[in-house]
Amino acid sequence: MRMSDLITAKIIEMLNGSEENIAEIQRNELATLMGCAPSQINYVLSSRFTPEHGYIIESRRGGGGYIRITRVKLSHSNALMHIINSIGETIDSLAARVVIENCLEIGLINKQAATMTAAAISNSVMQRIPVEFREYLRASILKQMLLTQI
């Protein structure tokens, strides 16, 4: 089993042991427990515990800092709206692809919608748009394409 799978399993175990579906971790402590670098914890949180996967991540920095992972059960529409709201004003092509792939993986959009959305925000479509506007336009198109799935 890969380290990222082990970290994921540990966090899910912590969530399953909580009546509130909340796990609070300290990144360095979890990294020590798992025998990995803290950056691996960050990777797992940013790739597997995303809003698209039904999780909300909150962090508090400082000496008593923590990362709070909350598992939420959202309806199809609420899940898509949460994702749309999390996109912000801009998004780069890699992050947009990840959003599309995650939405497809968890069944929020179908393969056809994923393919069409990816085509609409592709770099080839954006090549005639001035560089400074591409990520704004990509975010707007992605949000609108996802809104059609509600």
mmCIF file of C-alpha atoms in Angstrom:
data_model
loop_
_atom_site.group_PDB
_atom_site.id
_atom_site.type_symbol
_atom_site.label_atom_id
_atom_site.label_comp_id
_atom_site.label_asym_id
_atom_site.label_seq_id
_atom_site.Cartn_x
_atom_site.Cartn_y
_atom_site.Cartn_z
ATOM 1 C CA MET A 1 0.000 0.000 0.000
ATOM 2 C CA ARG A 2 1.305 3.471 -0.889
ATOM 3 C CA MET A 3 1.942 6.050 1.805
ATOM 4 C CA SER A 4 -0.857 8.299 0.500
ATOM 5 C CA ASP A 5 -3.285 5.366 0.800
ATOM 6 C CA LEU A 6 -2.143 4.735 4.375
ATOM 7 C CA ILE A 7 -2.577 8.398 5.321
ATOM 8 C CA THR A 8 -6.023 8.446 3.709
ATOM 9 C CA ALA A 9 -7.032 5.304 5.584
ATOM 10 C CA LYS A 10 -5.852 6.790 8.896
ATOM 11 C CA ILE A 11 -7.830 9.999 8.387
ATOM 12 C CA ILE A 12 -10.947 8.065 7.343
ATOM 13 C CA GLU A 13 -10.520 5.880 10.442
ATOM 14 C CA MET A 14 -10.447 9.049 12.544
ATOM 15 C CA LEU A 15 -13.569 10.373 10.807
ATOM 16 C CA ASN A 16 -15.387 7.059 11.269
ATOM 17 C CA GLY A 17 -14.560 7.150 14.982
ATOM 18 C CA SER A 18 -16.206 10.543 15.364
ATOM 19 C CA GLU A 19 -19.936 10.942 15.868
ATOM 20 C CA GLU A 20 -19.728 14.411 14.284
ATOM 21 C CA ASN A 21 -17.767 13.220 11.191
ATOM 22 C CA ILE A 22 -14.920 15.549 12.162
ATOM 23 C CA ALA A 23 -11.234 14.759 12.528
ATOM 24 C CA GLU A 24 -8.769 17.259 13.948
ATOM 25 C CA ILE A 25 -5.137 16.604 13.206
ATOM 26 C CA GLN A 26 -1.836 18.311 13.671
ATOM 27 C CA ARG A 27 0.082 17.855 10.460
ATOM 28 C CA ASN A 28 3.492 17.312 12.039
ATOM 29 C CA GLU A 29 2.141 14.846 14.611
ATOM 30 C CA LEU A 30 0.339 12.821 11.949
ATOM 31 C CA ALA A 31 3.450 12.867 9.763
ATOM 32 C CA THR A 32 5.527 11.533 12.667
ATOM 33 C CA LEU A 33 2.922 8.860 13.433
ATOM 34 C CA MET A 34 2.795 7.773 9.782
ATOM 35 C CA GLY A 35 6.579 8.025 9.260
ATOM 36 C CA CYS A 36 6.348 10.472 6.389
ATOM 37 C CA ALA A 37 7.076 14.076 5.531
ATOM 38 C CA PRO A 38 4.471 16.723 6.437
ATOM 39 C CA SER A 39 4.227 17.586 2.736
ATOM 40 C CA GLN A 40 2.738 14.118 2.128
ATOM 41 C CA ILE A 41 -0.055 14.978 4.559
ATOM 42 C CA ASN A 42 -0.667 18.179 2.581
ATOM 43 C CA TYR A 43 -0.770 16.212 -0.672
ATOM 44 C CA VAL A 44 -3.354 13.760 0.670
ATOM 45 C CA LEU A 45 -5.519 16.543 2.085
ATOM 46 C CA SER A 46 -5.435 18.571 -1.126
ATOM 47 C CA SER A 47 -6.057 15.640 -3.447
ATOM 48 C CA ARG A 48 -8.348 13.281 -1.537
ATOM 49 C CA PHE A 49 -10.200 15.384 1.005
ATOM 50 C CA THR A 50 -11.643 17.985 -1.334
ATOM 51 C CA PRO A 51 -15.120 19.512 -1.511
ATOM 52 C CA GLU A 52 -15.770 17.353 -4.579
ATOM 53 C CA HIS A 53 -15.148 14.289 -2.434
ATOM 54 C CA GLY A 54 -17.468 15.557 0.301
ATOM 55 C CA TYR A 55 -14.982 17.086 2.744
ATOM 56 C CA ILE A 56 -14.372 20.545 4.130
ATOM 57 C CA ILE A 57 -10.886 21.418 5.329
ATOM 58 C CA GLU A 58 -10.285 24.189 7.861
ATOM 59 C CA SER A 59 -6.924 25.087 9.277
ATOM 60 C CA ARG A 60 -5.694 27.167 12.148
ATOM 61 C CA ARG A 61 -2.079 28.191 12.094
ATOM 62 C CA GLY A 62 0.240 28.759 14.999
ATOM 63 C CA GLY A 63 1.501 26.810 17.990
ATOM 64 C CA GLY A 64 -1.878 25.281 18.837
ATOM 65 C CA GLY A 65 -2.766 25.006 15.183
ATOM 66 C CA TYR A 66 -4.717 22.157 13.706
ATOM 67 C CA ILE A 67 -6.362 20.958 10.545
ATOM 68 C CA ARG A 68 -10.041 20.090 10.870
ATOM 69 C CA ILE A 69 -11.510 17.715 8.295
ATOM 70 C CA THR A 70 -15.280 17.520 8.161
ATOM 71 C CA ARG A 71 -17.121 14.904 6.126
ATOM 72 C CA VAL A 72 -20.343 16.307 4.746
ATOM 73 C CA LYS A 73 -23.224 14.662 2.990
ATOM 74 C CA LEU A 74 -24.509 16.978 0.316
ATOM 75 C CA SER A 75 -27.229 16.597 -2.263
ATOM 76 C CA HIS A 76 -26.174 16.597 -5.909
ATOM 77 C CA SER A 77 -27.123 20.268 -6.323
ATOM 78 C CA ASN A 78 -25.540 21.359 -3.055
ATOM 79 C CA ALA A 79 -22.329 19.494 -3.856
ATOM 80 C CA LEU A 80 -22.066 21.182 -7.243
ATOM 81 C CA MET A 81 -22.824 24.601 -5.743
ATOM 82 C CA HIS A 82 -20.167 24.042 -3.085
ATOM 83 C CA ILE A 83 -17.627 23.195 -5.794
ATOM 84 C CA ILE A 84 -18.655 26.163 -7.929
ATOM 85 C CA ASN A 85 -18.319 28.504 -4.962
ATOM 86 C CA SER A 86 -14.911 27.076 -4.090
ATOM 87 C CA ILE A 87 -13.475 27.816 -7.550
ATOM 88 C CA GLY A 88 -13.036 31.552 -7.004
ATOM 89 C CA GLU A 89 -12.383 34.163 -9.691
ATOM 90 C CA THR A 90 -9.549 32.335 -11.441
ATOM 91 C CA ILE A 91 -8.432 28.779 -12.052
ATOM 92 C CA ASP A 92 -5.466 27.371 -13.942
ATOM 93 C CA SER A 93 -5.809 24.539 -16.439
ATOM 94 C CA LEU A 94 -4.415 21.847 -14.117
ATOM 95 C CA ALA A 95 -6.715 22.752 -11.227
ATOM 96 C CA ALA A 96 -9.678 22.907 -13.615
ATOM 97 C CA ARG A 97 -8.874 19.412 -14.928
ATOM 98 C CA VAL A 98 -8.705 18.121 -11.357
ATOM 99 C CA VAL A 99 -12.121 19.630 -10.564
ATOM 100 C CA ILE A 100 -13.616 18.020 -13.674
ATOM 101 C CA GLU A 101 -12.012 14.625 -12.983
ATOM 102 C CA ASN A 102 -13.139 14.671 -9.347
ATOM 103 C CA CYS A 103 -16.704 15.618 -10.325
ATOM 104 C CA LEU A 104 -16.743 12.760 -12.842
ATOM 105 C CA GLU A 105 -15.227 10.294 -10.376
ATOM 106 C CA ILE A 106 -17.880 10.893 -7.731
ATOM 107 C CA GLY A 107 -20.764 11.007 -10.193
ATOM 108 C CA LEU A 108 -21.642 14.701 -10.129
ATOM 109 C CA ILE A 109 -21.212 14.895 -13.894
ATOM 110 C CA ASN A 110 -21.216 12.247 -16.593
ATOM 111 C CA LYS A 111 -18.448 11.448 -19.087
ATOM 112 C CA GLN A 112 -20.017 13.533 -21.851
ATOM 113 C CA ALA A 113 -20.309 16.619 -19.620
ATOM 114 C CA ALA A 114 -16.725 16.125 -18.421
ATOM 115 C CA THR A 115 -15.429 15.880 -21.987
ATOM 116 C CA MET A 116 -17.387 18.933 -23.143
ATOM 117 C CA THR A 117 -16.332 20.997 -20.128
ATOM 118 C CA ALA A 118 -12.681 20.050 -20.559
ATOM 119 C CA ALA A 119 -12.868 20.993 -24.246
ATOM 120 C CA ALA A 120 -14.519 24.354 -23.475
ATOM 121 C CA ILE A 121 -11.761 25.401 -21.065
ATOM 122 C CA SER A 122 -8.813 23.808 -22.850
ATOM 123 C CA ASN A 123 -5.602 25.675 -23.580
ATOM 124 C CA SER A 124 -6.322 25.471 -27.307
ATOM 125 C CA VAL A 125 -9.559 27.421 -26.788
ATOM 126 C CA MET A 126 -7.773 29.959 -24.603
ATOM 127 C CA GLN A 127 -4.790 30.573 -26.887
ATOM 128 C CA ARG A 128 -6.269 33.696 -28.527
ATOM 129 C CA ILE A 129 -7.267 35.168 -25.166
ATOM 130 C CA PRO A 130 -4.664 37.514 -23.635
ATOM 131 C CA VAL A 131 -2.680 35.603 -21.017
ATOM 132 C CA GLU A 132 -3.756 37.870 -18.161
ATOM 133 C CA PHE A 133 -7.440 37.018 -18.771
ATOM 134 C CA ARG A 134 -7.267 33.271 -19.419
ATOM 135 C CA GLU A 135 -7.655 32.049 -15.830
ATOM 136 C CA TYR A 136 -10.587 34.430 -15.246
ATOM 137 C CA LEU A 137 -12.338 33.216 -18.383
ATOM 138 C CA ARG A 138 -11.561 29.567 -17.589
ATOM 139 C CA ALA A 139 -13.102 29.935 -14.114
ATOM 140 C CA SER A 140 -16.222 31.612 -15.512
ATOM 141 C CA ILE A 141 -16.733 28.956 -18.186
ATOM 142 C CA LEU A 142 -16.108 26.103 -15.732
ATOM 143 C CA LYS A 143 -18.623 27.518 -13.275
ATOM 144 C CA GLN A 144 -21.248 27.976 -15.976
ATOM 145 C CA MET A 145 -20.682 24.465 -17.358
ATOM 146 C CA LEU A 146 -21.076 23.001 -13.858
ATOM 147 C CA LEU A 147 -24.218 25.065 -13.271
ATOM 148 C CA THR A 148 -25.811 23.317 -16.254
ATOM 149 C CA GLN A 149 -25.525 20.051 -14.334
ATOM 150 C CA ILE A 150 -27.730 21.200 -11.448
#
